Coordinates of C-alpha atoms in Angstrom, one line a residue:
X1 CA 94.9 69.4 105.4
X2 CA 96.5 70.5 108.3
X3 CA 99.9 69.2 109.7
X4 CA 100.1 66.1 112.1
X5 CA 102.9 66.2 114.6
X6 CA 105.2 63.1 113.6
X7 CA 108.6 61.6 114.4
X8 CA 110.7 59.4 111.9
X9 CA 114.3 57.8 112.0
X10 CA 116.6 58.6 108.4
X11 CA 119.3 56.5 107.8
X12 CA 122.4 55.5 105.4
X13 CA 125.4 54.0 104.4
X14 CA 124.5 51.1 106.8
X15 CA 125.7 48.8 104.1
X16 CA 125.0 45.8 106.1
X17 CA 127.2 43.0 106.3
X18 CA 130.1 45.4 104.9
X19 CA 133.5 44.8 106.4
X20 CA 135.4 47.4 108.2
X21 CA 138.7 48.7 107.0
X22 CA 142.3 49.7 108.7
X23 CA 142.0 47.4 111.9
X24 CA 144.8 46.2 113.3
X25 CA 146.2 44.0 116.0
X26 CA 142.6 43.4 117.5
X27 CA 142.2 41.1 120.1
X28 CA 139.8 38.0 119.6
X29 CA 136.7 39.7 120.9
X30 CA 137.5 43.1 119.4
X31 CA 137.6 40.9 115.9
X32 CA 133.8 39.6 116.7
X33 CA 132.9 43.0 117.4
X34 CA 134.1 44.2 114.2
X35 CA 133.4 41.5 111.9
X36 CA 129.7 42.0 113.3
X37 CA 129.8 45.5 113.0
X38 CA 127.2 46.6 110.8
X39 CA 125.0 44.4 111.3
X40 CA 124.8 45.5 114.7
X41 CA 124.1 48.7 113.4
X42 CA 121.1 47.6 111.5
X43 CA 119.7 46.1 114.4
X44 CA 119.7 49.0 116.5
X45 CA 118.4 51.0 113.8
X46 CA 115.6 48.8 113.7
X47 CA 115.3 48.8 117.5
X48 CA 115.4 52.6 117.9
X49 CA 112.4 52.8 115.5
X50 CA 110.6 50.3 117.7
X51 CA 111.7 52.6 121.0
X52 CA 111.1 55.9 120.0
X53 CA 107.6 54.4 118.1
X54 CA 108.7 56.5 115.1
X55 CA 106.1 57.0 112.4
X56 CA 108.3 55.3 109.2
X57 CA 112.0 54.7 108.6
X58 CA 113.6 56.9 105.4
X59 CA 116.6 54.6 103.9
X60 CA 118.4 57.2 101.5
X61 CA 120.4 54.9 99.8
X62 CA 123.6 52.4 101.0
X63 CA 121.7 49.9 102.8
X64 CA 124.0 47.6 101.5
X65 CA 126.6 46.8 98.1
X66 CA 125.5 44.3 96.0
X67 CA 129.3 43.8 95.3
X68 CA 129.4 41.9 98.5
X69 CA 126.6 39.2 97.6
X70 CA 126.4 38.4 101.0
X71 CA 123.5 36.0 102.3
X72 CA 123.7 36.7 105.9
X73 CA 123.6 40.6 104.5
X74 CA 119.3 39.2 103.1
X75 CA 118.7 37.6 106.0
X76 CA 119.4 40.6 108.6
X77 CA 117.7 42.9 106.3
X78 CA 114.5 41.3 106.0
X79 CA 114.3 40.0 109.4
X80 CA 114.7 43.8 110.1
X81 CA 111.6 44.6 107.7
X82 CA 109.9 42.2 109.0
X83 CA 110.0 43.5 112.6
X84 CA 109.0 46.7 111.8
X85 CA 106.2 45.4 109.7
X86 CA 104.7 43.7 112.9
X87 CA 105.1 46.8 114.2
X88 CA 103.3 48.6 111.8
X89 CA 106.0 51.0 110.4
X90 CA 106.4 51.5 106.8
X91 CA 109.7 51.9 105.3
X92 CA 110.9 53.9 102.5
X93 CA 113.8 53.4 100.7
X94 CA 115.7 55.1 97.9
X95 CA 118.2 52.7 96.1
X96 CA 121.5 54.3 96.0
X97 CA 124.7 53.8 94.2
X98 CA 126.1 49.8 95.4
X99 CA 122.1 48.9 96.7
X100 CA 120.1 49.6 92.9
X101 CA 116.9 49.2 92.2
X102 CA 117.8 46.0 90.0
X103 CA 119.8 44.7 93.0
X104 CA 116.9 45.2 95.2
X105 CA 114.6 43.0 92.9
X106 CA 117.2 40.1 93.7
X107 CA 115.7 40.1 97.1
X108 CA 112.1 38.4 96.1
X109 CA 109.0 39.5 97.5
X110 CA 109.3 42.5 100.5
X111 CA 107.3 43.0 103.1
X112 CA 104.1 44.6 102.7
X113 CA 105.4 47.4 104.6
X114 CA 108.8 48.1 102.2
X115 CA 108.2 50.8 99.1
X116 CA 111.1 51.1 97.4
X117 CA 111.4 54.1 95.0
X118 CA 111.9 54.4 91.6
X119 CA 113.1 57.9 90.8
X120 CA 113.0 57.9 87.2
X121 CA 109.0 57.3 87.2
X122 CA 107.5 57.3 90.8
X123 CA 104.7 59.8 91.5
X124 CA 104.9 61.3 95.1
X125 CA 103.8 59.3 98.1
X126 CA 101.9 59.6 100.7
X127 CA 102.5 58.4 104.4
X128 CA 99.0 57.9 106.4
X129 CA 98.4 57.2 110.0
X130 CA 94.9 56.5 111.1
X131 CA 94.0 57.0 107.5
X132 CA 95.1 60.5 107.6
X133 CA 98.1 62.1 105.2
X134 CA 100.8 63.2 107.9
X135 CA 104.1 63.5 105.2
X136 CA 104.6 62.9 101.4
X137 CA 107.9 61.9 100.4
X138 CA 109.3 62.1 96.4
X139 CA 112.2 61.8 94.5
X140 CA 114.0 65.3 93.7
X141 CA 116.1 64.8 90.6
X142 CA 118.9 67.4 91.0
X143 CA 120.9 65.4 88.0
X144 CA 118.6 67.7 85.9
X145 CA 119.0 71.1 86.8
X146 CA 120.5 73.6 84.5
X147 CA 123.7 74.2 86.4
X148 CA 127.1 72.5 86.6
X149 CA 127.6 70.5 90.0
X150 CA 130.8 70.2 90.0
X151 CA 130.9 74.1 89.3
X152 CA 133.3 76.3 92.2
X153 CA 130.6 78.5 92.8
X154 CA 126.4 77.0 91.7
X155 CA 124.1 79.3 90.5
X156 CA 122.5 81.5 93.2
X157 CA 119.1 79.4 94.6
X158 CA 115.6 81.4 92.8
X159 CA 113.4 82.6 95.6
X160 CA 111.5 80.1 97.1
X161 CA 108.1 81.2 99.4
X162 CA 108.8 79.7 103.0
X163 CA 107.1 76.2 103.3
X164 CA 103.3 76.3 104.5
X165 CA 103.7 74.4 107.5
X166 CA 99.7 74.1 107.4
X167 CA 99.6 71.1 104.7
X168 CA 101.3 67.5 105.8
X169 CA 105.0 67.8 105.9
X170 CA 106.9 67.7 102.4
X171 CA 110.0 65.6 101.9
X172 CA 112.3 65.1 99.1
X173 CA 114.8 62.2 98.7
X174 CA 117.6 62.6 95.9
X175 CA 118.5 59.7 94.4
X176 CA 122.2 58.5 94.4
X177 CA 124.9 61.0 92.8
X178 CA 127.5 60.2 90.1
X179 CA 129.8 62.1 92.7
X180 CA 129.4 63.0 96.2
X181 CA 131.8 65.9 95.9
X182 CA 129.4 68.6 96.7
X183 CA 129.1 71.3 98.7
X184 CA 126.6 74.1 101.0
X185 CA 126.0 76.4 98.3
X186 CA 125.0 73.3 95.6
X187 CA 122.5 72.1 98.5
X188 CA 121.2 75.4 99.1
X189 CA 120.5 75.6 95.7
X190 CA 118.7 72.4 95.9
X191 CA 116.6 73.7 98.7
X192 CA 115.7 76.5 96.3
X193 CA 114.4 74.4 93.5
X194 CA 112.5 71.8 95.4
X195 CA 109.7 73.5 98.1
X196 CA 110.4 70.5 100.5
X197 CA 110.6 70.9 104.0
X198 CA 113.1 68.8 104.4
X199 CA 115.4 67.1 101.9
X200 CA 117.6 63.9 102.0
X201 CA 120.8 64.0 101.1
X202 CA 123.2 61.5 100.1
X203 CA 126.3 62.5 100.8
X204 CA 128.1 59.4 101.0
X205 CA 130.1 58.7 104.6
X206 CA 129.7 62.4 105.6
X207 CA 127.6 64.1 108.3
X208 CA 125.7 67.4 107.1
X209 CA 123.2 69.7 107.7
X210 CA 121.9 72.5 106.3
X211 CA 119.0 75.1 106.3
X212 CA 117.5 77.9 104.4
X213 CA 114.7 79.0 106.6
X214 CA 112.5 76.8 107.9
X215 CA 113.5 73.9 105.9
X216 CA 116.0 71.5 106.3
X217 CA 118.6 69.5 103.9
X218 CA 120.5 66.8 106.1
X219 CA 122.8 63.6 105.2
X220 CA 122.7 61.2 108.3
X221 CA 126.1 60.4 107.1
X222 CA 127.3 56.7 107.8
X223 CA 125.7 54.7 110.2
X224 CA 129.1 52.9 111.5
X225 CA 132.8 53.8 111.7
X226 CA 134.2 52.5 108.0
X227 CA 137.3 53.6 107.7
X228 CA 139.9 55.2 110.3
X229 CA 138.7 58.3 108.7
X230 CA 135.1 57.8 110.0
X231 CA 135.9 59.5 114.0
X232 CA 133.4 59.8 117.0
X233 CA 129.6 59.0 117.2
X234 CA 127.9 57.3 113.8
X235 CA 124.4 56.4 113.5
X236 CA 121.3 57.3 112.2
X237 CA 119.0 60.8 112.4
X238 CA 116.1 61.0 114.7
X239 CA 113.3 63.7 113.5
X240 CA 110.9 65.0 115.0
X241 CA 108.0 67.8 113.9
X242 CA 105.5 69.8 116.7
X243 CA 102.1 70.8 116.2
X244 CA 104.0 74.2 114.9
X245 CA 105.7 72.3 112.1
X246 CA 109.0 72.9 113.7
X247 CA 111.7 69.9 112.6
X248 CA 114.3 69.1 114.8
X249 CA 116.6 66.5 114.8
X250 CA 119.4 64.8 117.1
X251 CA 121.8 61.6 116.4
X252 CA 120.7 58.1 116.7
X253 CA 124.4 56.6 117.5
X254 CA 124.1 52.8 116.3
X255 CA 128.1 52.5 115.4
X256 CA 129.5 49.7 118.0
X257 CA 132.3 50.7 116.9
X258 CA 134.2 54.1 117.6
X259 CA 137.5 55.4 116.5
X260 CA 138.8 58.5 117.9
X261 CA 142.0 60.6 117.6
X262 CA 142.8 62.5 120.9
X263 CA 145.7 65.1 120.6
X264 CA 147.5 66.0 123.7
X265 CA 150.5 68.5 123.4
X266 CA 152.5 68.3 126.4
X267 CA 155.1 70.6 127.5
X268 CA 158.5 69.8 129.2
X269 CA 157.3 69.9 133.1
X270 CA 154.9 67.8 132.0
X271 CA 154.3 64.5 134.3
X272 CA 152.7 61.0 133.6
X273 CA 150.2 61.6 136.2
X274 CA 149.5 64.7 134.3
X275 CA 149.4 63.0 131.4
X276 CA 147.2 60.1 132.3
X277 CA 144.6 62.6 134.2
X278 CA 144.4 64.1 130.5
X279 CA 143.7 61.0 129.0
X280 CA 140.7 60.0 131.5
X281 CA 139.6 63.3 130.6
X282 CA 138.8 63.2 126.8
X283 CA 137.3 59.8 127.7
X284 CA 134.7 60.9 130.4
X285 CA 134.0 64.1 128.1
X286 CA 132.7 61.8 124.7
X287 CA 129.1 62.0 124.1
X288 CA 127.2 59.0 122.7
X289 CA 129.5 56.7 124.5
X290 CA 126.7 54.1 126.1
X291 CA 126.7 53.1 122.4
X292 CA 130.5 51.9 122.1
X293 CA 130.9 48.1 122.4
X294 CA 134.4 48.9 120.9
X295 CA 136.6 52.1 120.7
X296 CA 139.8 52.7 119.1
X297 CA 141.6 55.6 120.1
X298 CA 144.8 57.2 119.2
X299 CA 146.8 58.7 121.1
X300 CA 148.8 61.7 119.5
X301 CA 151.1 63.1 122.2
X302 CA 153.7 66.0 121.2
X303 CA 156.0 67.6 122.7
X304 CA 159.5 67.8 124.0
X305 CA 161.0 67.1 127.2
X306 CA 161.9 63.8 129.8
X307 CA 158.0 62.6 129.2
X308 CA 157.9 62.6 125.8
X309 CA 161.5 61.6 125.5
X310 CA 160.3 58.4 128.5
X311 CA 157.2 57.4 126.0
X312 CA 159.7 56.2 122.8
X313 CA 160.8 53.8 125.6
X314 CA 160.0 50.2 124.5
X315 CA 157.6 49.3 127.5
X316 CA 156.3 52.7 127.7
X317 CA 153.1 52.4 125.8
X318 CA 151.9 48.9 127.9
X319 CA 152.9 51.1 131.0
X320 CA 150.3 54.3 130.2
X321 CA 147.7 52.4 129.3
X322 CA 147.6 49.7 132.2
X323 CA 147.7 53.5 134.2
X324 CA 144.5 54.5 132.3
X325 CA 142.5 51.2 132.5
X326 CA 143.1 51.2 136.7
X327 CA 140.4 54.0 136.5
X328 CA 138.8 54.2 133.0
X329 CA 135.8 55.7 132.5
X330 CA 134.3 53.2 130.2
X331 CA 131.9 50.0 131.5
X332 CA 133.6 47.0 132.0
X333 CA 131.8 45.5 129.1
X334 CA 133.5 48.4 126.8
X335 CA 136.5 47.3 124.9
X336 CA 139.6 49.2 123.8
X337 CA 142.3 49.2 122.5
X338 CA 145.1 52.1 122.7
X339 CA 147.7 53.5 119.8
X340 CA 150.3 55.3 121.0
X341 CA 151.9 58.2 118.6
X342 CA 154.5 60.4 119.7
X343 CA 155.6 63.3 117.8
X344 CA 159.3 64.5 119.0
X345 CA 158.9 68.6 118.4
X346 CA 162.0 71.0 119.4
X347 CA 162.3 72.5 122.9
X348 CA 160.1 75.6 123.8
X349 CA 163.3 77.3 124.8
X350 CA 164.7 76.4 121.5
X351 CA 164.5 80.1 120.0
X352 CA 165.8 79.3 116.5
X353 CA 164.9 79.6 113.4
X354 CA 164.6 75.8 112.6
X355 CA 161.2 74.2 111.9
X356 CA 160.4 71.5 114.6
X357 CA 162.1 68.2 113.8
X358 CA 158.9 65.4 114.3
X359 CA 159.5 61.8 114.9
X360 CA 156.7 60.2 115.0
X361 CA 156.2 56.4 117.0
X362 CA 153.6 54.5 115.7
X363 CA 152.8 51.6 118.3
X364 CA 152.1 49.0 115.8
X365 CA 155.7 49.0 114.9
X366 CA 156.5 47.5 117.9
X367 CA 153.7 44.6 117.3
X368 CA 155.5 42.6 115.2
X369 CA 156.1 38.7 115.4
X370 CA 160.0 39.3 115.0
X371 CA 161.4 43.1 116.5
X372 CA 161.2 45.1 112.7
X373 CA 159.5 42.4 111.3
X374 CA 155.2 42.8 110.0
X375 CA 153.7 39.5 111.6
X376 CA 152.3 36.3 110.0
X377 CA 149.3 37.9 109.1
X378 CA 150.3 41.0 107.6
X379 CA 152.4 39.4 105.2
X380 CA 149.9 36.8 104.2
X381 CA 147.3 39.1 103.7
X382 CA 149.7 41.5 101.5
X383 CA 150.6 38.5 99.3
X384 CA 146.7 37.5 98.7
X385 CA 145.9 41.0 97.9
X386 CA 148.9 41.8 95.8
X387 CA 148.0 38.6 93.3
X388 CA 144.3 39.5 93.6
X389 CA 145.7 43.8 92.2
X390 CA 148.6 41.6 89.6
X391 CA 145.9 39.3 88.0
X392 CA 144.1 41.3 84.9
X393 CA 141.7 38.3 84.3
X394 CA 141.3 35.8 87.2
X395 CA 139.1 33.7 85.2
X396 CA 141.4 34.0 82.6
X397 CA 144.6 33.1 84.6
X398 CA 142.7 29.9 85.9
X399 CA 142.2 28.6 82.0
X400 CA 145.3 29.0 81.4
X401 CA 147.2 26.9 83.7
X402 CA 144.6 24.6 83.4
X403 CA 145.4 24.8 79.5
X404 CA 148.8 23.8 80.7
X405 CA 148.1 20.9 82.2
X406 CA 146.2 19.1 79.9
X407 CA 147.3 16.9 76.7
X408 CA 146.1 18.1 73.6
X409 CA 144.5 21.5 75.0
X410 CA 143.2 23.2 72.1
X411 CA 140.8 20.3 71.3
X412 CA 139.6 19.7 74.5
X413 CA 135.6 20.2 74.4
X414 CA 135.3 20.4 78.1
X415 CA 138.4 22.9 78.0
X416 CA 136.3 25.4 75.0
X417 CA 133.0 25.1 76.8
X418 CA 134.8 26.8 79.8
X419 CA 136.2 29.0 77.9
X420 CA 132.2 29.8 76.1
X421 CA 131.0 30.1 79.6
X422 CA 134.1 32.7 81.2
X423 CA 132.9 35.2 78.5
X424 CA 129.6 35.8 80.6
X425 CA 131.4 35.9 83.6
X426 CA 131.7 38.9 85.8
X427 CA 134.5 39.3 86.8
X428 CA 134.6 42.1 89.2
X429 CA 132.1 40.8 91.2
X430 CA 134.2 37.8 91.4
X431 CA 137.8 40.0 92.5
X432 CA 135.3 41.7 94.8
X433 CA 134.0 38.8 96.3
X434 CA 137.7 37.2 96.9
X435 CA 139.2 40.0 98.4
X436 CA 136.0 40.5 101.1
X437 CA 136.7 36.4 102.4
X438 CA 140.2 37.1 102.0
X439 CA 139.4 40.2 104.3
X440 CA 137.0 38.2 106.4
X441 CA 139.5 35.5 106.8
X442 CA 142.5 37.6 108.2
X443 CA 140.3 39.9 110.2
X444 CA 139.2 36.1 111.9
X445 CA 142.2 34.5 112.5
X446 CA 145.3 35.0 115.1
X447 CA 148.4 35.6 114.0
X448 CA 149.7 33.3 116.5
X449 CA 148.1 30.6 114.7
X450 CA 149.7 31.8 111.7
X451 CA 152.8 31.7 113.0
X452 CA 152.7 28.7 114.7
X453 CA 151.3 27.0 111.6
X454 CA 148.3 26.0 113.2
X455 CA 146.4 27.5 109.8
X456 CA 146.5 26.1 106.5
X457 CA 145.0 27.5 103.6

């Protein structure tokens, strides 16, 4: 049969309803943004499969952690299914390491349009459109191949023909890894023991590509901006295959938010009109930037001279930026929000010996309710966290000062049948579910309020 041009959308890591980490001192719309963050990203996965009319969505794993036990995390997912069931696009998902198959199964009945993979025993399966095969897709078990993954240097890839790009295109998902800590040659490898044309990786939070031929092994990488770690444009993969059986894919960015680190090294004739110029710059030269509803840069400005020395000043950092936002290069319906980090390096004249001698300013410092002080929130939120990291047994803690407090404890029946029932408990789905309000709670409120003790717990 021969191959049917056809376009799909592969995504992971959208672990909806998921939190964001390291955010600090956002304003009150910046917070919404946040707190909505991945949802967002859900959605306009789901609407770029409805705009580009893609012929099915590939989930490899990480559509959400079941850690989270999030209702509002259901209800965006299957309203999502459900649009693209009206819609007529089938979905395919893998179960990865937080979203298993058991954890699926929690969800009821799925759409009609949902098949959801069981590696262990699933035969291959075959996508139609108009009743005619145009892709199969199976699970690739690379947990049982003969080599060590974790090995410096994997066994060199056996010869594999080059795929027959007559027959309906061959993919291969792999199910979630017991580490992510892989690298090209293991994938190549991979390539050479499965004759897929192209294979889906899950290499948690991490961007990747790569080919051996014709074929294709790619990791979408996270579809929004985690961690301060995760920089510049996140979404899902868009691919596309001609009547020639030629794959090519581009980025789907569906992150609303963005964090970037731009490093400017200035030297000492350098001027704040310079400076500023520089700035707009790296803004107007981002790609994927319609997407941002929120970006987070960091500024990382070294050097020596009267500028550098002028931006440790304690009003310097409100000053640049109010110079960059008279002309910024974002829409007005774009948020930012600016860090400022200056690095103090030794004079270019300087023609010793020494290494440089860095200081480094960290605007947040200067962000605190009291000068040297960390605000309301920073030390709430340390002093929830620390008890949640102190307590060994939270369920356990909670019998015993109740224990405590009661007469006669050891023959108090209500007292053992609590006890009969904290034995089935789980508690790390209970520490994980306290620290994500905890996290949802000081992400929400103002530290104002805090501080003006308009919040009580």
């Amino acid at each position: 049969m021969p191959l049917q041009p056809l376009r799909y959308l592969h995504a992971c890591d959208i672990l909806v309803d998921h939190q964001l980490r390291d955010l600090t001192s956002l304003s009150r719309d910046a917070k919404a943004i946040a707190v909505a963050a991945t949802v967002t990203s859900f959605e306009r996965i789901i609407e770029a499969c409805l705009e580009d009319e893609v012929d099915f969505l590939l989930i490899s794993g990480g559509m959400f952690d079941e850690r989270d036990r999030s209702l509002r995390t259901r209800v965006a997912i299957l309203d999502g299914l459900d649009s693209l069931q009206e819609a007529g696009i089938p979905v395919y998902i893998m179960p990865g390491a937080n979203d298993s198959l058991a954890a699926w199964k929690t969800f009821g009945a799925l759409p009609d349009n949902v098949t959801l993979f069981d590696a262990l025993s699933d035969a291959p399966i075959t996508v139609l459109r108009n009743d005619r095969v145009i892709a199969t897709i199976e699970a690739c078990d690379v947990q049982s191949l003969s080599y060590d993954l974790d090995a410096e240097h994997a066994a060199a890839p056996k010869s594999v023909p080059s795929s027959n790009r007559r027959r309906p295109l061959h993919l291969g998902v792999i199910p979630a890894l017991s580490s992510n800590a892989v690298g090209k040659r293991t994938i190549e490898h991979w390539l050479g023991e499965f004759p897929v044309d192209y294979l889906a990786v899950p290499s948690a939070f991490k961007r990747l590509s790569v080919t051996r031929g014709e074929r294709l092994a790619h990791c979408p990488g996270a579809a929004c901006s985690f961690t301060k770690h995760d920089l510049g444009p996140l979404g899902a993969t868009l691919v596309e295959v001609d009547e020639k059986g030629t794959l090519s894919h581009q980025i789907v960015a569906t992150s609303p938010v963005r964090r970037e680190r731009f490093e400017i090294r200035v030297n000492s004739q350098a001027t704040w009109d310079g400076l500023v110029t520089e700035m707009r710059e790296w803004l107007t030269s981002m790609d994927h930037v319609d997407s941002v509803s929120l970006l987070l840069a960091d500024w990382v400005v070294t050097g020596s001279g009267s500028l550098v020395e002028s931006l440790t000043e304690p009003t310097a950092e409100q000053e640049l930026f109010e110079m960059l936002f008279v002309d910024s290069p974002l829409r007005a319906d774009q948020l930012m929000q600016n860090r400022l980090h200056v690095v103090l390096s030794r004079s270019d004249e300087d023609d010793s010996d020494a290494e440089d001698t860095i200081v480094e300013l960290h605007s947040e410092q200067r962000r605190s309710a009291m000068p040297g002080q960390p605000n309301a929130r920073v030390l709430f939120g340390r002093g929830f966290f620390q008890r949640l990291d102190d307590e060994h047994s939270m369920v356990r803690s909670v019998l015993e000062q109740t224990r405590k407090k009661l007469p006669n404890a050891s023959e108090n029946v209500w007292l053992k049948r609590l006890e009969n029932v904290a034995q089935s408990v789980d508690e790390p789905a209970i520490a994980a579910r306290a620290r994500k309000l905890g996290n949802d709670w000081f992400v929400r409120i103002d530290p104002a309020d805090v501080e003006d003790g308009m919040v009580s717990g």
